[in-house]
Every structure is written in C-alpha cells, then in structure tokens.
Coordinates of C-alpha atoms in Angstrom, one line a residue:
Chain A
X10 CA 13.8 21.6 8.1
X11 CA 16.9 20.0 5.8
X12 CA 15.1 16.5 6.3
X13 CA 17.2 13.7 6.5
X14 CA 20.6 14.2 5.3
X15 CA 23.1 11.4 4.2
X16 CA 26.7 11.5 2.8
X17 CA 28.2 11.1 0.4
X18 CA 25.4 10.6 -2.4
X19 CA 28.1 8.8 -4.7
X20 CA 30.9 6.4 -3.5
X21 CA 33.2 4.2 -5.7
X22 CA 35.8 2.5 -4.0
X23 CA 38.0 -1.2 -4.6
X24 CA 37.0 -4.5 -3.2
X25 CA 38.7 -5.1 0.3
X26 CA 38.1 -1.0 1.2
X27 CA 36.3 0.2 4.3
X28 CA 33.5 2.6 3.2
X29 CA 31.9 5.0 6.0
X30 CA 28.1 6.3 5.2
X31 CA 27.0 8.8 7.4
X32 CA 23.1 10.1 8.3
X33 CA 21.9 12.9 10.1
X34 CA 18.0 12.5 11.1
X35 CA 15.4 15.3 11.4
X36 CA 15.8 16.9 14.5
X37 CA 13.6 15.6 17.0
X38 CA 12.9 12.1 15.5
X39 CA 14.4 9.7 17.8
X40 CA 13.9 6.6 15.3
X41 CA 17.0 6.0 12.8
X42 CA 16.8 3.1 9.8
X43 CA 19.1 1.8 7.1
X44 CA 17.6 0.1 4.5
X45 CA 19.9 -1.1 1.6
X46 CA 17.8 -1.1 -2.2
X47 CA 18.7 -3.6 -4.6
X48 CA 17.1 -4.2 -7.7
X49 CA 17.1 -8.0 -6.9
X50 CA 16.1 -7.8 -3.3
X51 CA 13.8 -4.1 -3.1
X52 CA 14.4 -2.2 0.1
X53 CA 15.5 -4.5 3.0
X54 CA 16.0 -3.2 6.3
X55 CA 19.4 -3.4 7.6
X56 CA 19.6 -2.1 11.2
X57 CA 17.8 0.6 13.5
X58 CA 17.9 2.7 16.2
X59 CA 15.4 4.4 19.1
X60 CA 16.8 6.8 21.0
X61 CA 20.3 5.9 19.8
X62 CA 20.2 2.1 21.2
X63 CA 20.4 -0.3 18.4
X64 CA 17.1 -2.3 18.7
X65 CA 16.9 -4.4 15.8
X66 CA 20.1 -5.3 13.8
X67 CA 18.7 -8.9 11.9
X68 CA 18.9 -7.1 8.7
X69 CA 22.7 -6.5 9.0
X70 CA 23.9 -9.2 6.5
X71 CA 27.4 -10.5 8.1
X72 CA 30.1 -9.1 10.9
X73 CA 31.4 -6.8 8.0
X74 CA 29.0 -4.6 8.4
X75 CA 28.5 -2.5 12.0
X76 CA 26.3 0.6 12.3
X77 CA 26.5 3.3 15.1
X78 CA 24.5 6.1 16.7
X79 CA 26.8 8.0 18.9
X80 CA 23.9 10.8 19.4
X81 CA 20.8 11.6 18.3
X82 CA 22.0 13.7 15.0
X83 CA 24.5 11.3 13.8
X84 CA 24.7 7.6 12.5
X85 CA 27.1 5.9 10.1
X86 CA 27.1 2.3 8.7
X87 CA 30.5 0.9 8.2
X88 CA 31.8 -1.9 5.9
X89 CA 35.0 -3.1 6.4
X90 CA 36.1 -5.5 3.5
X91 CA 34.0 -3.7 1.1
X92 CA 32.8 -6.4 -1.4
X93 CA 31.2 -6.0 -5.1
X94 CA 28.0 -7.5 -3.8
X95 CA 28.0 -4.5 -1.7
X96 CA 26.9 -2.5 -4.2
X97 CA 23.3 -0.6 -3.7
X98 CA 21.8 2.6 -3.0
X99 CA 21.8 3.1 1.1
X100 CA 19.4 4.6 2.9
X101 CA 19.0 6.4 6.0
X102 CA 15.5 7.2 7.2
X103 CA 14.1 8.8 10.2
X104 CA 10.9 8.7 12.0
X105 CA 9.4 10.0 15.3
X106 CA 7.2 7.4 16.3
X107 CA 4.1 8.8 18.1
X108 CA 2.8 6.3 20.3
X109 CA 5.8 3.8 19.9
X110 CA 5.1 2.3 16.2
X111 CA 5.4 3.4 13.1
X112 CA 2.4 5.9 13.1
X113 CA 3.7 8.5 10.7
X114 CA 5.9 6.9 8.1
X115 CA 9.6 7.4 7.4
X116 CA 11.4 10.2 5.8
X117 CA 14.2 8.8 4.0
X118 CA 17.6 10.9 3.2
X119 CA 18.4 11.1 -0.8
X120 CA 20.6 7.9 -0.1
X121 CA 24.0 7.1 -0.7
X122 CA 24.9 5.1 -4.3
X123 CA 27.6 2.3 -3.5
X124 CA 29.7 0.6 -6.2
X125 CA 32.3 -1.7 -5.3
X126 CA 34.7 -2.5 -7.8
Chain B
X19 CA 5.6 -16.6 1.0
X20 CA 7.3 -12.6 0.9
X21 CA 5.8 -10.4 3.8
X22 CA 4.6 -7.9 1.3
X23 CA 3.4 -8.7 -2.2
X24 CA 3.4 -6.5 -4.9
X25 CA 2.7 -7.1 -8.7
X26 CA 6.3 -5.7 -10.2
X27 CA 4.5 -4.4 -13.2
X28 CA 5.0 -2.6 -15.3
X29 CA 1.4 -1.1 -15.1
X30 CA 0.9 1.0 -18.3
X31 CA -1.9 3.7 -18.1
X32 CA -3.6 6.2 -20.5
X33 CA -3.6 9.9 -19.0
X34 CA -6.7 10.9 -17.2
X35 CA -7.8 7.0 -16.5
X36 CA -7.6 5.1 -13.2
X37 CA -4.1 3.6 -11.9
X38 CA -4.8 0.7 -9.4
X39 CA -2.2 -0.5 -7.5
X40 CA -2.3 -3.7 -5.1
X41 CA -0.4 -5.2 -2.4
X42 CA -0.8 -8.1 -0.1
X43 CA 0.9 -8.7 3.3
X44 CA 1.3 -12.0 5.1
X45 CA 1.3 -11.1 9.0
X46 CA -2.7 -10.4 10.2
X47 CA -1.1 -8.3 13.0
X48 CA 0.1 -5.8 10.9
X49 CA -1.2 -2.4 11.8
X50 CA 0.1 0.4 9.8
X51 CA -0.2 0.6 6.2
X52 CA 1.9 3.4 3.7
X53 CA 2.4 3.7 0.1
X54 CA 5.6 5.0 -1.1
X55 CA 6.4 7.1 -4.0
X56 CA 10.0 6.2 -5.9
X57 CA 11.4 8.1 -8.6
X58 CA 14.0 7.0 -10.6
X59 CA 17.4 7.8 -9.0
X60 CA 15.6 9.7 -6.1
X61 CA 14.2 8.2 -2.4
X62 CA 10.8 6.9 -1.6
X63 CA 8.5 9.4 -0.3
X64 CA 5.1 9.2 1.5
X65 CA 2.1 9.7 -0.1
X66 CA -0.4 7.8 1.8
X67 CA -0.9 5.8 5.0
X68 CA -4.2 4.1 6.2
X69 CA -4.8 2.2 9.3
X70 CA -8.5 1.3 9.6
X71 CA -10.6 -1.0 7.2
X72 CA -12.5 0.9 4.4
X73 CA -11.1 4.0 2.5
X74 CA -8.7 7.1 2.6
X75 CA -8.8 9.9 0.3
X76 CA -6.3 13.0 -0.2
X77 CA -6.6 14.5 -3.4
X78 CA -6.1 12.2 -6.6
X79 CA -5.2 9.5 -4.4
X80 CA -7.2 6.9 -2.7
X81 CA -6.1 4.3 0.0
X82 CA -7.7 1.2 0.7
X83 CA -7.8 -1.3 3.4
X84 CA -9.3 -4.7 3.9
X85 CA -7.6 -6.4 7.0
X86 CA -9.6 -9.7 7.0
X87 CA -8.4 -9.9 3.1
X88 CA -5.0 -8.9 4.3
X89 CA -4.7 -6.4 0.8
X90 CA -4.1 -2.7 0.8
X91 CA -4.3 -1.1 -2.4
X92 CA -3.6 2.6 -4.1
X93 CA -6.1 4.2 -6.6
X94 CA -4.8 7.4 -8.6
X95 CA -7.8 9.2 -10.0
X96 CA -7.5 11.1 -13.1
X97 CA -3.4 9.8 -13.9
X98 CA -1.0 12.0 -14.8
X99 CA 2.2 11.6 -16.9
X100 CA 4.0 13.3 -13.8
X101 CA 2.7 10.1 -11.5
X102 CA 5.0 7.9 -13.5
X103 CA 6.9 5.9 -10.9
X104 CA 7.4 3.0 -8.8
X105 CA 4.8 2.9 -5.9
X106 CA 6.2 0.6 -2.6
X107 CA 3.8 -0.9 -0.1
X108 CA 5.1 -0.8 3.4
X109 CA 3.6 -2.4 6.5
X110 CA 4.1 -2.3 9.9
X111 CA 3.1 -4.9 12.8
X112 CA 3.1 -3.5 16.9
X113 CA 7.1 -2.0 16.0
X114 CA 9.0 0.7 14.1
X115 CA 10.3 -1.2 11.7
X116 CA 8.5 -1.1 8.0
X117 CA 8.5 -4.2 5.9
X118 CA 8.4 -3.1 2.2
X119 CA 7.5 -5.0 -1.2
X120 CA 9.2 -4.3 -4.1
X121 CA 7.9 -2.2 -5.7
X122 CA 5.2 -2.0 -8.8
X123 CA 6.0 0.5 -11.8
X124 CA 3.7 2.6 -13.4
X125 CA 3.9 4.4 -16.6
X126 CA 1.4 6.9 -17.5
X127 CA 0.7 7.0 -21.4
X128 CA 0.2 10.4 -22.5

C-alpha cells in the first residue's frame, strides 16, 4: 500500500494566487481530513469527508478556502486569493472508521509545505 | 480552556531512563485516545491508541488512561536517542474527527 499520498510536497507561490493541493487516500478508507500545522496554532482540522460528502467543514477558516471529494481516491483543497498567513504544512489524512468513529487512527500523507509570499 | 492540553516541553531525557509524556482533554465524552509521533519536517504517525481506563503496552511504549481524571499519558521505557521527537495527543468524542494538542518535544540525551 502507497499510503496516503499528497501533492505537491513544496509550493511557493505570490499573494493573490490560487493554489490547488491534491490527496489521494488509502484505498478502501472512506474517511478524508485536512488538517493545516502551524507552529502557533499545532494541527487544526480544516474540513472532512465520509464517503465523499463533506460532513464537517467548521475548521475551513473563511470562503477562500473550498475543499472537494469528487470520488473516493481524490480530494483537493483550494485557495483562491492565496494570502501569506496561508502559509503551513497541509495535511491530508485518511481513515476507515470501523464502527463509525475514529477507532483506528489516521494515516496522514507526507503533507504539502505552503509559503505564500 | 484548549480541548487537548499538552506540556510544550521541551522534555530533555538521559538515554536508557523513562520519558513521561502527559496530556489533558476537556470533553468527558471523549472516547478514543492516540499518541502521535512527529519528526521534524515529516507527518505524525501512530504509535499508540487506548480506549479503556488502566494501561496499554506494545513494546517500549506504554499508554495510559484515567477517564474520570480526564488525562492520558505516554511512558517510553528504556529512551532512545532515535525517540527524539514531538509526541501529539489526539482525542476523539462519538465522531471521526480527532482533536489534537500541540504537541510536547522530547529530546533524548545520549
């Protein structure tokens, strides 16, 4: 199994740029995460997904950012204005849930390093 | 009050003594409990998870719970350099979602 895999693991790109981050789960989990790390804030939870409906998007700071799960090997997260206080390592994590909670723990991709200049 | 409590360290160990590790959580319906490995530059990864009161072993690692406390903590048994890292506590209530703290650091002294 190639685990959780995310893309790209670096991205640099100017203030007022969209910036695409893409995540392909372990096959067969049906649970998708982003969590954003920070070294102010630690890992917060962004958005995630069961069986590619969106069930908890709180985390998602403001309209700029949107997140999608077309099918059950593919998310992105989008921001569109990219802004410097966007910068932080993203990650994508993946889970198959058991008996409908977080039994087993995530598995979390190798994350995607955001600076926004 | 933060969901999940964690001392931020750092935590500085000699080699071959006893890392202890503690965390606190805020919601008595959590369920799930995990502790998180984090390298620098890499991504968590799971080293324990306990859901009962009283004590989980694998290995050089022990896991303990105490619900009506509302404290989980991580023992490391005879610490190695290699065991250097910051250690998350995650919990869980009755949903998917993990709530983590932020993290303590450890450094193991050769």
């Amino acid at each position: 199994d190639a685990g959780v895999i995310q893309s790209p693991r670096h991205e640099v790109t100017e203030m007022g740029q969209e910036v695409t981050l893409r995540c392909k789960p372990i096959s067969g989990h049906n649970s998708l995460f982003w969590y954003r790390q920070t070294m102010m804030r630690g890992l917060e939870l962004l958005i995630y997904f069961n069986n590619n409906v969106p069930i908890d998007d709180s985390g998602m700071p403001e309209d700029r950012f949107s997140a999608k799960m077309p099918n059950a090997s593919f998310s992105t997260l989008k921001i569109q204005p990219s802004e410097p206080r966007d910068s932080a390592v993203y990650f994508c994590a993946s889970n198959y849930p058991g008996q409908g909670y977080a039994n087993y723990g995530y598995t979390f991709g190798s994350g995607t390093r955001l600076t926004v200049v | 009050q933060k969901e999940v409590e964690q001392n931020s360290g750092p935590l500085s160990v000699p080699e071959g003594a006893i890392a202890s590790l503690n965390c606190t959580y805020s919601d008595r319906v959590s369920q799930s409990f995990f502790w998180y490995r984090q390298y620098s530059g890499k991504s968590p990864e799971l080293i324990m998870s306990i859901y009962s009161n009283g004590d989980k072993e694998d290995g050089r690692f022990t896991a303990q719970l105490n619900k009506a406390s509302q404290y989980v903590s991580l023992l490391i048994r005879d610490s190695q350099p290699s065991d250097s890292a910051t250690y998350l506590c995650a919990v869980n209530r009755r949903e998917e979602k993990l709530t983590f703290g932020t993290g303590t650091r450890l450094t193991i002294i050769p």
